[in-house]
CSV table of C-alpha atoms in Angstrom, one decimal:
chain,number,residue,atom,x,y,z
H,7,MET,CA,-2.3,12.1,-2.9
H,8,ARG,CA,0.4,13.4,-5.3
H,9,THR,CA,2.7,10.8,-3.8
H,10,LEU,CA,4.6,13.1,-1.5
H,11,GLY,CA,6.9,14.2,-4.4
H,12,PHE,CA,8.0,10.6,-4.8
H,13,SER,CA,6.2,7.3,-5.3
H,14,LEU,CA,6.2,5.0,-2.3
H,15,LEU,CA,4.6,1.6,-2.4
H,16,LEU,CA,3.9,-0.5,0.7
H,17,MET,CA,3.7,-4.1,-0.7
H,18,LEU,CA,3.1,-7.4,1.1
H,19,SER,CA,4.6,-10.4,-0.6
H,20,ALA,CA,5.7,-13.9,0.2
H,21,MET,CA,9.4,-13.1,-0.1
H,22,GLU,CA,11.7,-14.8,2.5
H,23,ALA,CA,10.8,-13.4,5.9
H,24,ARG,CA,13.5,-11.3,7.5
H,25,GLY,CA,13.8,-9.6,10.9
H,26,ASP,CA,16.3,-6.9,9.7
H,27,ILE,CA,16.1,-3.9,7.5
H,28,VAL,CA,18.3,-4.1,4.4
H,29,ARG,CA,18.6,-2.1,1.2
H,30,SER,CA,18.3,-3.8,-2.2
H,31,PRO,CA,21.8,-3.9,-3.8
H,32,ILE,CA,20.3,-2.7,-7.2
H,33,ALA,CA,17.6,-0.4,-8.3
H,34,TRP,CA,14.3,-1.9,-9.5
H,35,SER,CA,12.9,-1.1,-12.9
H,36,VAL,CA,9.4,-0.9,-14.4
H,37,SER,CA,8.6,-2.3,-17.8
H,38,PRO,CA,6.3,-1.8,-19.6
H,39,LEU,CA,5.0,1.5,-18.3
H,40,PHE,CA,1.9,1.6,-16.2
H,41,GLU,CA,-1.3,2.4,-18.2
H,42,LYS,CA,-2.7,4.5,-19.7
H,43,ASN,CA,-1.0,7.8,-19.7
H,44,SER,CA,1.5,10.0,-17.7
H,45,ASP,CA,-1.3,11.4,-15.6
H,46,ALA,CA,-2.0,8.0,-14.2
H,47,ARG,CA,1.6,6.9,-14.0
H,48,LYS,CA,2.5,10.0,-11.9
H,49,ALA,CA,-0.4,9.5,-9.6
H,50,LEU,CA,0.3,5.9,-8.3
H,51,SER,CA,-0.8,6.2,-4.7
H,52,GLY,CA,-0.7,2.7,-3.2
H,53,ALA,CA,-0.1,-1.0,-3.8
H,54,ALA,CA,-0.6,-4.3,-2.1
H,55,CYS,CA,0.4,-7.8,-3.0
H,56,VAL,CA,-1.0,-11.3,-2.6
H,57,PRO,CA,1.6,-13.4,-0.7
H,58,GLY,CA,3.0,-16.4,-2.6
H,59,THR,CA,2.1,-15.1,-6.0
H,60,GLY,CA,4.3,-12.1,-6.7
H,61,ARG,CA,1.1,-10.4,-8.0
H,62,CYS,CA,0.1,-7.0,-6.8
H,63,LEU,CA,-2.5,-4.3,-7.3
H,64,ALA,CA,-1.6,-0.6,-7.8
H,65,VAL,CA,-4.1,2.2,-7.5
H,66,ASN,CA,-3.9,5.8,-8.7
H,67,ASP,CA,-5.7,9.0,-7.8
H,68,GLU,CA,-6.6,10.2,-11.3
H,69,LYS,CA,-8.7,7.4,-12.9
H,70,LYS,CA,-11.5,5.0,-12.4
H,71,TYR,CA,-9.3,1.9,-12.7
H,72,ALA,CA,-6.5,0.1,-10.9
H,73,GLN,CA,-3.8,-2.0,-12.5
H,74,PHE,CA,-2.2,-5.3,-11.6
H,75,PHE,CA,1.6,-5.8,-11.7
H,76,ASP,CA,4.0,-8.7,-11.1
H,77,LEU,CA,7.2,-8.7,-9.1
H,78,ASN,CA,9.8,-10.3,-11.4
H,79,GLU,CA,13.5,-10.3,-10.4
H,80,ARG,CA,13.9,-6.7,-9.4
H,81,LYS,CA,11.3,-5.5,-11.9
H,82,LEU,CA,7.8,-4.4,-11.7
H,83,VAL,CA,5.8,-5.7,-14.6
H,84,PRO,CA,2.4,-3.9,-15.1
H,85,THR,CA,-0.3,-6.2,-16.5
H,86,LYS,CA,-4.1,-6.0,-16.7
H,87,LEU,CA,-6.4,-3.1,-15.8
H,88,ILE,CA,-9.5,-3.5,-13.6
H,89,ARG,CA,-12.3,-0.9,-13.8
H,90,LEU,CA,-13.7,-0.1,-10.4
H,91,LEU,CA,-16.2,2.6,-11.0
H,92,PRO,CA,-18.6,3.2,-13.9
H,93,ASP,CA,-19.1,6.5,-15.6
H,94,GLU,CA,-22.4,7.1,-13.9
H,95,VAL,CA,-23.9,6.0,-10.6
H,96,ASN,CA,-27.7,6.6,-9.9
H,97,GLY,CA,-27.8,9.2,-12.6
H,98,VAL,CA,-24.8,11.1,-11.3
H,99,GLU,CA,-21.7,11.4,-13.5
H,100,MET,CA,-18.6,10.0,-11.8
H,101,ASP,CA,-15.1,11.7,-11.9
H,102,GLU,CA,-11.9,10.0,-10.7
H,103,ILE,CA,-12.0,7.7,-7.7
H,104,ASP,CA,-9.1,9.6,-6.1
H,105,ALA,CA,-8.0,6.1,-4.9
H,106,GLU,CA,-5.4,6.5,-2.1
H,107,GLY,CA,-4.9,3.1,-0.6
H,108,VAL,CA,-5.3,-0.6,-1.2
H,109,ALA,CA,-5.1,-3.6,1.2
H,110,TYR,CA,-5.2,-7.3,0.7
H,111,LEU,CA,-7.1,-9.5,3.2
H,112,PRO,CA,-6.4,-13.3,3.0
H,113,ALA,CA,-9.2,-15.7,3.7
H,114,SER,CA,-9.6,-16.4,7.4
H,115,GLN,CA,-9.9,-20.2,6.8
H,116,ALA,CA,-9.3,-22.8,4.1
H,117,GLY,CA,-11.8,-22.4,1.3
H,118,GLY,CA,-12.7,-18.9,2.4
H,119,ILE,CA,-12.7,-15.8,0.3
H,120,SER,CA,-9.8,-13.4,0.0
H,121,TYR,CA,-10.3,-9.7,-0.9
H,122,PHE,CA,-8.7,-6.6,-2.2
H,123,TYR,CA,-10.0,-3.4,-0.6
H,124,VAL,CA,-9.5,0.1,-2.2
H,125,THR,CA,-10.4,3.4,-0.6
H,126,GLY,CA,-11.0,6.8,-2.1
H,127,SER,CA,-9.8,10.0,-0.3
H,128,HIS,CA,-13.2,10.9,1.0
H,129,GLY,CA,-12.1,14.5,0.7
H,130,LEU,CA,-12.6,17.6,-1.5
H,131,SER,CA,-10.6,18.2,-4.7
H,132,ARG,CA,-7.7,20.5,-4.7
H,133,ASN,CA,-9.9,23.4,-5.8
H,134,GLY,CA,-12.5,22.6,-3.1
H,135,ALA,CA,-15.0,20.8,-5.3
H,136,THR,CA,-17.2,18.0,-3.9
H,137,GLN,CA,-17.0,15.0,-6.2
H,138,PRO,CA,-19.2,12.0,-5.2
H,139,SER,CA,-16.7,9.6,-6.9
H,140,ARG,CA,-14.2,10.3,-4.1
H,141,PHE,CA,-16.4,8.9,-1.4
H,142,PHE,CA,-16.3,5.2,-2.1
H,143,VAL,CA,-14.7,2.1,-0.6
H,144,PHE,CA,-14.4,-0.9,-3.0
H,145,ARG,CA,-14.0,-4.6,-2.3
H,146,PHE,CA,-13.6,-7.6,-4.7
H,147,PRO,CA,-12.8,-11.3,-4.2
H,148,VAL,CA,-9.4,-12.6,-5.2
H,149,GLU,CA,-8.1,-16.1,-5.9
H,150,ALA,CA,-5.3,-16.6,-3.3
H,151,SER,CA,-3.3,-19.0,-5.6
H,152,THR,CA,-3.1,-16.6,-8.5
H,153,GLY,CA,-3.5,-13.1,-7.0
H,154,LEU,CA,-6.2,-12.3,-9.6
H,155,PRO,CA,-10.0,-11.7,-9.2
H,156,THR,CA,-12.2,-14.7,-9.1
H,157,PHE,CA,-14.3,-13.2,-12.0
H,158,GLN,CA,-13.8,-11.9,-15.5
H,159,PHE,CA,-12.6,-8.3,-15.4
H,160,GLY,CA,-11.2,-5.5,-17.6
H,161,ASP,CA,-11.3,-1.8,-18.3
H,162,LEU,CA,-14.7,-1.4,-19.8
H,163,ASP,CA,-17.3,-1.8,-17.0
H,164,PRO,CA,-16.9,-3.0,-13.4
H,165,GLY,CA,-18.6,-6.3,-12.8
H,166,PRO,CA,-21.2,-6.9,-10.1
H,167,GLU,CA,-18.6,-8.7,-8.1
H,168,ILE,CA,-16.9,-5.4,-7.3
H,169,ALA,CA,-18.8,-4.1,-4.3
H,170,ARG,CA,-18.7,-0.4,-3.4
H,171,THR,CA,-20.1,1.6,-0.5
H,172,ALA,CA,-20.4,5.3,0.1
H,173,HIS,CA,-21.6,4.9,3.8
H,174,LEU,CA,-18.2,5.9,5.2
H,175,ARG,CA,-18.9,9.5,4.2
H,176,GLN,CA,-21.6,9.8,6.8
H,177,THR,CA,-19.5,8.0,9.4
H,178,ILE,CA,-16.7,10.5,8.9
H,179,SER,CA,-19.1,13.4,9.3
H,180,SER,CA,-20.1,12.1,12.8
H,181,ALA,CA,-16.8,10.6,14.0
H,182,GLN,CA,-15.2,11.8,17.2
H,183,THR,CA,-12.6,14.5,16.8
H,184,ILE,CA,-12.5,14.6,13.0
H,185,ALA,CA,-16.2,15.4,12.2
H,186,PRO,CA,-15.6,19.2,12.2
H,187,PHE,CA,-13.1,18.8,9.4
H,188,ALA,CA,-15.2,16.5,7.2
H,189,GLU,CA,-15.5,17.9,3.6
H,190,GLN,CA,-13.3,20.9,4.2
H,191,LYS,CA,-10.4,21.9,2.0
H,192,LEU,CA,-7.1,20.3,2.6
H,193,ASP,CA,-5.4,23.6,3.4
H,194,ARG,CA,-8.0,24.0,6.1
H,195,ASN,CA,-7.3,20.6,7.7
H,196,GLY,CA,-10.0,18.9,5.7
H,197,VAL,CA,-10.4,15.1,6.2
H,198,THR,CA,-8.4,13.2,3.6
H,199,VAL,CA,-7.9,9.4,3.7
H,200,GLU,CA,-4.6,8.3,2.3
H,201,GLY,CA,-4.1,4.7,3.5
H,202,ILE,CA,-6.0,1.6,4.4
H,203,ALA,CA,-4.9,-1.6,6.3
H,204,ILE,CA,-6.8,-4.5,7.7
H,205,LYS,CA,-6.0,-5.5,11.3
H,206,ALA,CA,-7.8,-7.7,13.8
H,207,ASN,CA,-11.2,-7.6,12.0
H,208,GLU,CA,-11.0,-3.8,11.6
H,209,ALA,CA,-10.4,-1.6,8.5
H,210,LEU,CA,-7.9,1.1,9.5
H,211,PHE,CA,-8.2,4.3,7.5
H,212,GLY,CA,-5.1,6.5,7.8
H,213,LEU,CA,-5.8,10.2,7.5
H,214,ARG,CA,-3.4,12.7,6.0
H,215,SER,CA,-5.5,15.4,7.5
H,216,PRO,CA,-6.7,16.7,9.9
H,217,CYS,CA,-3.4,17.2,11.8
H,218,LEU,CA,-4.1,18.6,15.3
H,219,ASP,CA,-1.5,19.5,17.9
H,220,LYS,CA,1.1,17.3,16.2
H,221,ASN,CA,-1.3,14.4,16.0
H,222,ALA,CA,-2.5,12.4,13.0
H,223,PHE,CA,-5.5,10.1,13.1
H,224,VAL,CA,-6.5,6.5,12.2
H,225,MET,CA,-10.2,5.8,11.9
H,226,ARG,CA,-11.1,2.2,12.9
H,227,VAL,CA,-14.2,0.6,11.3
H,228,PRO,CA,-15.4,-2.9,12.1
H,229,LEU,CA,-14.9,-4.9,9.0
H,230,GLY,CA,-18.2,-6.6,9.2
H,231,GLU,CA,-20.0,-3.3,9.1
H,232,LEU,CA,-18.1,-1.7,6.3
H,233,PHE,CA,-20.3,-3.0,3.5
H,234,GLY,CA,-23.6,-3.1,5.4
H,235,ASP,CA,-26.8,-1.3,4.6
H,236,SER,CA,-26.2,1.6,7.0
H,237,PRO,CA,-23.2,3.8,7.9
H,238,PRO,CA,-20.7,1.7,10.0
H,239,SER,CA,-19.6,2.7,13.5
H,240,ALA,CA,-16.1,4.0,14.0
H,241,LYS,CA,-13.5,4.9,16.6
H,242,VAL,CA,-10.7,7.4,16.0
H,243,SER,CA,-7.2,6.7,17.3
H,244,LYS,CA,-4.8,9.6,17.8
H,245,ILE,CA,-1.3,9.0,16.5
H,246,GLU,CA,1.4,11.4,17.8
H,247,LEU,CA,3.8,12.1,14.9
H,248,GLU,CA,5.1,15.6,14.3
H,249,ASP,CA,4.1,19.1,13.4
H,250,ASN,CA,2.3,19.2,10.0
H,251,VAL,CA,2.8,15.4,9.6
H,252,GLY,CA,-0.1,13.2,8.4
H,253,ILE,CA,-0.5,9.6,7.4
H,254,ARG,CA,0.3,8.9,3.7
H,255,ASP,CA,0.0,5.1,3.7
H,256,LEU,CA,-0.5,2.1,5.9
H,257,ALA,CA,0.6,-1.6,5.7
H,258,THR,CA,-0.2,-4.4,8.1
H,259,VAL,CA,2.7,-6.5,9.5
H,260,ASP,CA,2.6,-9.4,11.9
H,261,ASN,CA,2.1,-7.6,15.1
H,262,GLY,CA,1.3,-4.0,14.1
H,263,VAL,CA,1.1,-1.5,11.3
H,264,LEU,CA,3.7,0.4,9.3
H,265,ILE,CA,2.9,4.0,8.8
H,266,LEU,CA,4.3,6.1,5.9
H,267,ALA,CA,4.1,9.7,7.1
H,268,GLY,CA,4.7,12.9,5.4
H,269,ARG,CA,3.6,16.5,5.0
H,270,SER,CA,-0.1,16.9,5.9
H,271,ASP,CA,-0.6,20.1,3.9
H,272,ASP,CA,1.8,21.0,1.0
H,273,ASP,CA,0.7,24.6,0.9
H,274,ARG,CA,-0.2,25.5,4.5
H,275,GLY,CA,1.8,28.5,5.6
H,276,ASP,CA,-0.5,31.3,6.7
H,277,GLY,CA,0.2,30.5,10.4
H,278,MET,CA,-3.4,29.7,11.2
H,279,PHE,CA,-3.7,26.0,10.4
H,280,THR,CA,-0.5,24.4,11.5
H,281,CYS,CA,-1.6,21.6,13.7
H,282,GLY,CA,-2.9,24.2,16.2
H,283,GLU,CA,0.4,26.1,16.3
H,284,HIS,CA,0.4,29.8,15.2
H,285,ARG,CA,3.5,29.9,13.1
H,286,GLU,CA,4.7,29.1,9.6
H,287,SER,CA,4.1,25.6,8.7
H,288,PRO,CA,7.2,23.3,8.7
H,289,LYS,CA,8.2,21.2,5.7
H,290,PRO,CA,8.7,17.7,7.2
H,291,SER,CA,10.5,15.0,5.3
H,292,PRO,CA,8.7,11.7,4.6
H,293,SER,CA,9.2,9.2,7.4
H,294,MET,CA,8.3,5.6,8.5
H,295,TRP,CA,6.8,4.6,11.8
H,296,PHE,CA,5.8,1.3,13.5
H,297,TRP,CA,2.5,1.3,15.4
H,298,SER,CA,1.0,-1.6,17.4
H,299,GLY,CA,-2.4,-0.9,16.0
H,300,SER,CA,-3.8,-0.5,19.6
H,301,ASP,CA,-5.6,2.6,20.6
H,302,GLY,CA,-3.5,4.7,23.0
H,303,ASP,CA,-0.1,3.2,22.0
H,304,SER,CA,2.5,5.6,20.7
H,305,PRO,CA,4.3,4.8,17.4
H,306,SER,CA,8.0,4.2,17.2
H,307,HIS,CA,10.0,6.2,14.6
H,308,TRP,CA,11.9,4.2,12.0
H,309,GLU,CA,13.6,6.3,9.4
H,310,ARG,CA,13.3,9.5,7.4
H,311,CYS,CA,12.9,8.8,3.7
H,312,GLN,CA,15.8,10.8,2.4
H,313,THR,CA,18.2,8.5,4.2
H,314,PHE,CA,16.8,5.5,2.3
H,315,ARG,CA,19.0,6.2,-0.7
H,316,GLN,CA,22.1,5.5,1.2
H,317,PRO,CA,23.3,2.0,2.1
H,318,MET,CA,21.9,0.9,5.4
H,319,ALA,CA,23.4,-1.6,7.8
H,320,PRO,CA,20.9,-4.2,9.0
H,321,ARG,CA,19.0,-2.8,12.0
H,322,PRO,CA,17.2,-5.4,14.2
H,323,ARG,CA,13.7,-4.4,15.5
H,324,SER,CA,12.7,-6.4,18.5
H,325,CYS,CA,9.2,-5.0,18.4
H,326,TRP,CA,8.6,-6.4,14.9
H,327,LYS,CA,8.0,-10.1,14.4
H,328,LYS,CA,9.3,-11.6,11.2
H,329,GLN,CA,6.8,-10.9,8.5
H,330,PRO,CA,7.2,-11.2,4.7
H,331,ALA,CA,7.1,-7.6,3.6
H,332,LEU,CA,8.6,-5.4,1.0
H,333,ILE,CA,8.8,-1.7,1.4
H,334,GLY,CA,9.6,0.1,-1.8
H,335,CYS,CA,10.8,3.7,-1.7
H,336,TRP,CA,11.0,5.3,-5.0
H,337,SER,CA,12.9,8.5,-5.7
H,338,CYS,CA,12.8,9.9,-2.2
H,339,SER,CA,15.2,12.7,-3.2
H,340,THR,CA,14.5,13.3,-6.8
H,341,GLY,CA,10.7,13.1,-7.0
H,342,SER,CA,10.9,11.3,-10.3
H,343,LYS,CA,8.2,8.6,-10.4
H,344,ARG,CA,10.1,6.2,-12.7
H,345,ASP,CA,13.5,6.4,-11.0
H,346,ALA,CA,13.6,3.6,-8.4
H,347,GLY,CA,15.5,4.9,-5.4
H,348,GLY,CA,15.6,1.6,-3.6
H,349,ILE,CA,13.6,-1.4,-2.4
H,350,TYR,CA,13.9,-2.4,1.2
H,351,ARG,CA,12.9,-5.7,2.7
H,352,ARG,CA,12.2,-6.1,6.3
């Protein structure tokens, strides 16, 4: 994901829980810059935080590493790198992960293990190349009190504690509705994962594409099967959004899921692959939706992203229980990755 022309992070943290939507009175800053170069900085594609620590993990779609950062008084402070994928797997050279989403799962009981999950796009490159490095899901244990891995880590080689699986690739190729679009180019509605959330013992994978008849899709995978020895089972939920609108990120809240939605295909316009409608592809603005997470439920529309840069009066949402969450919307109108357009707390 090239961040929809702006960078938007969905971040869970242990800030004071609020039931209203309010705009931060000041812009947030980033210092020092995210590593290691401008390619990675411009390709930040998702983030998740460990409640109570102010510590978060940011992923990007250009490298084999992710980077931790701290939330520090209206500032994002990038810190240590963590290598997720080696240069070679089973004799095959690895390219970038094309990481598109990250989720934090707290331990289900005292003394249990907490995890970060990271997903690749499971799609073809922009030029239509098949790169095996894009077809992984990663998981590693996290110390809930510090927000850092339970093991030594760095940017040289991933440790054995970082589990990875490529089984989801086969699951997608046989999943209801989306299978015909597996490993097709994005401008031909090819499957592309761009968000992950954990809800009720399921891993939810939000798909930017395919977009069919104004519907986007979430693939639901039992969490206990995700890192098994065989491809996991899956169900596909249809999410009615808008024409040429796909899912660009997901975040779990107390009784549902927030969906960041945006253009499914940046370049589609030949009139043949526009969510089933034979006309020029629309150019929808980024938007936010709330979804219960239950199959068959329709999402409720929240806001279009360009309005986020204007002061907003608090707006109660009776369907959302109070949940500590930060929603950071960066540069919705300018597209600049380092110009913080606003941070919103729900």
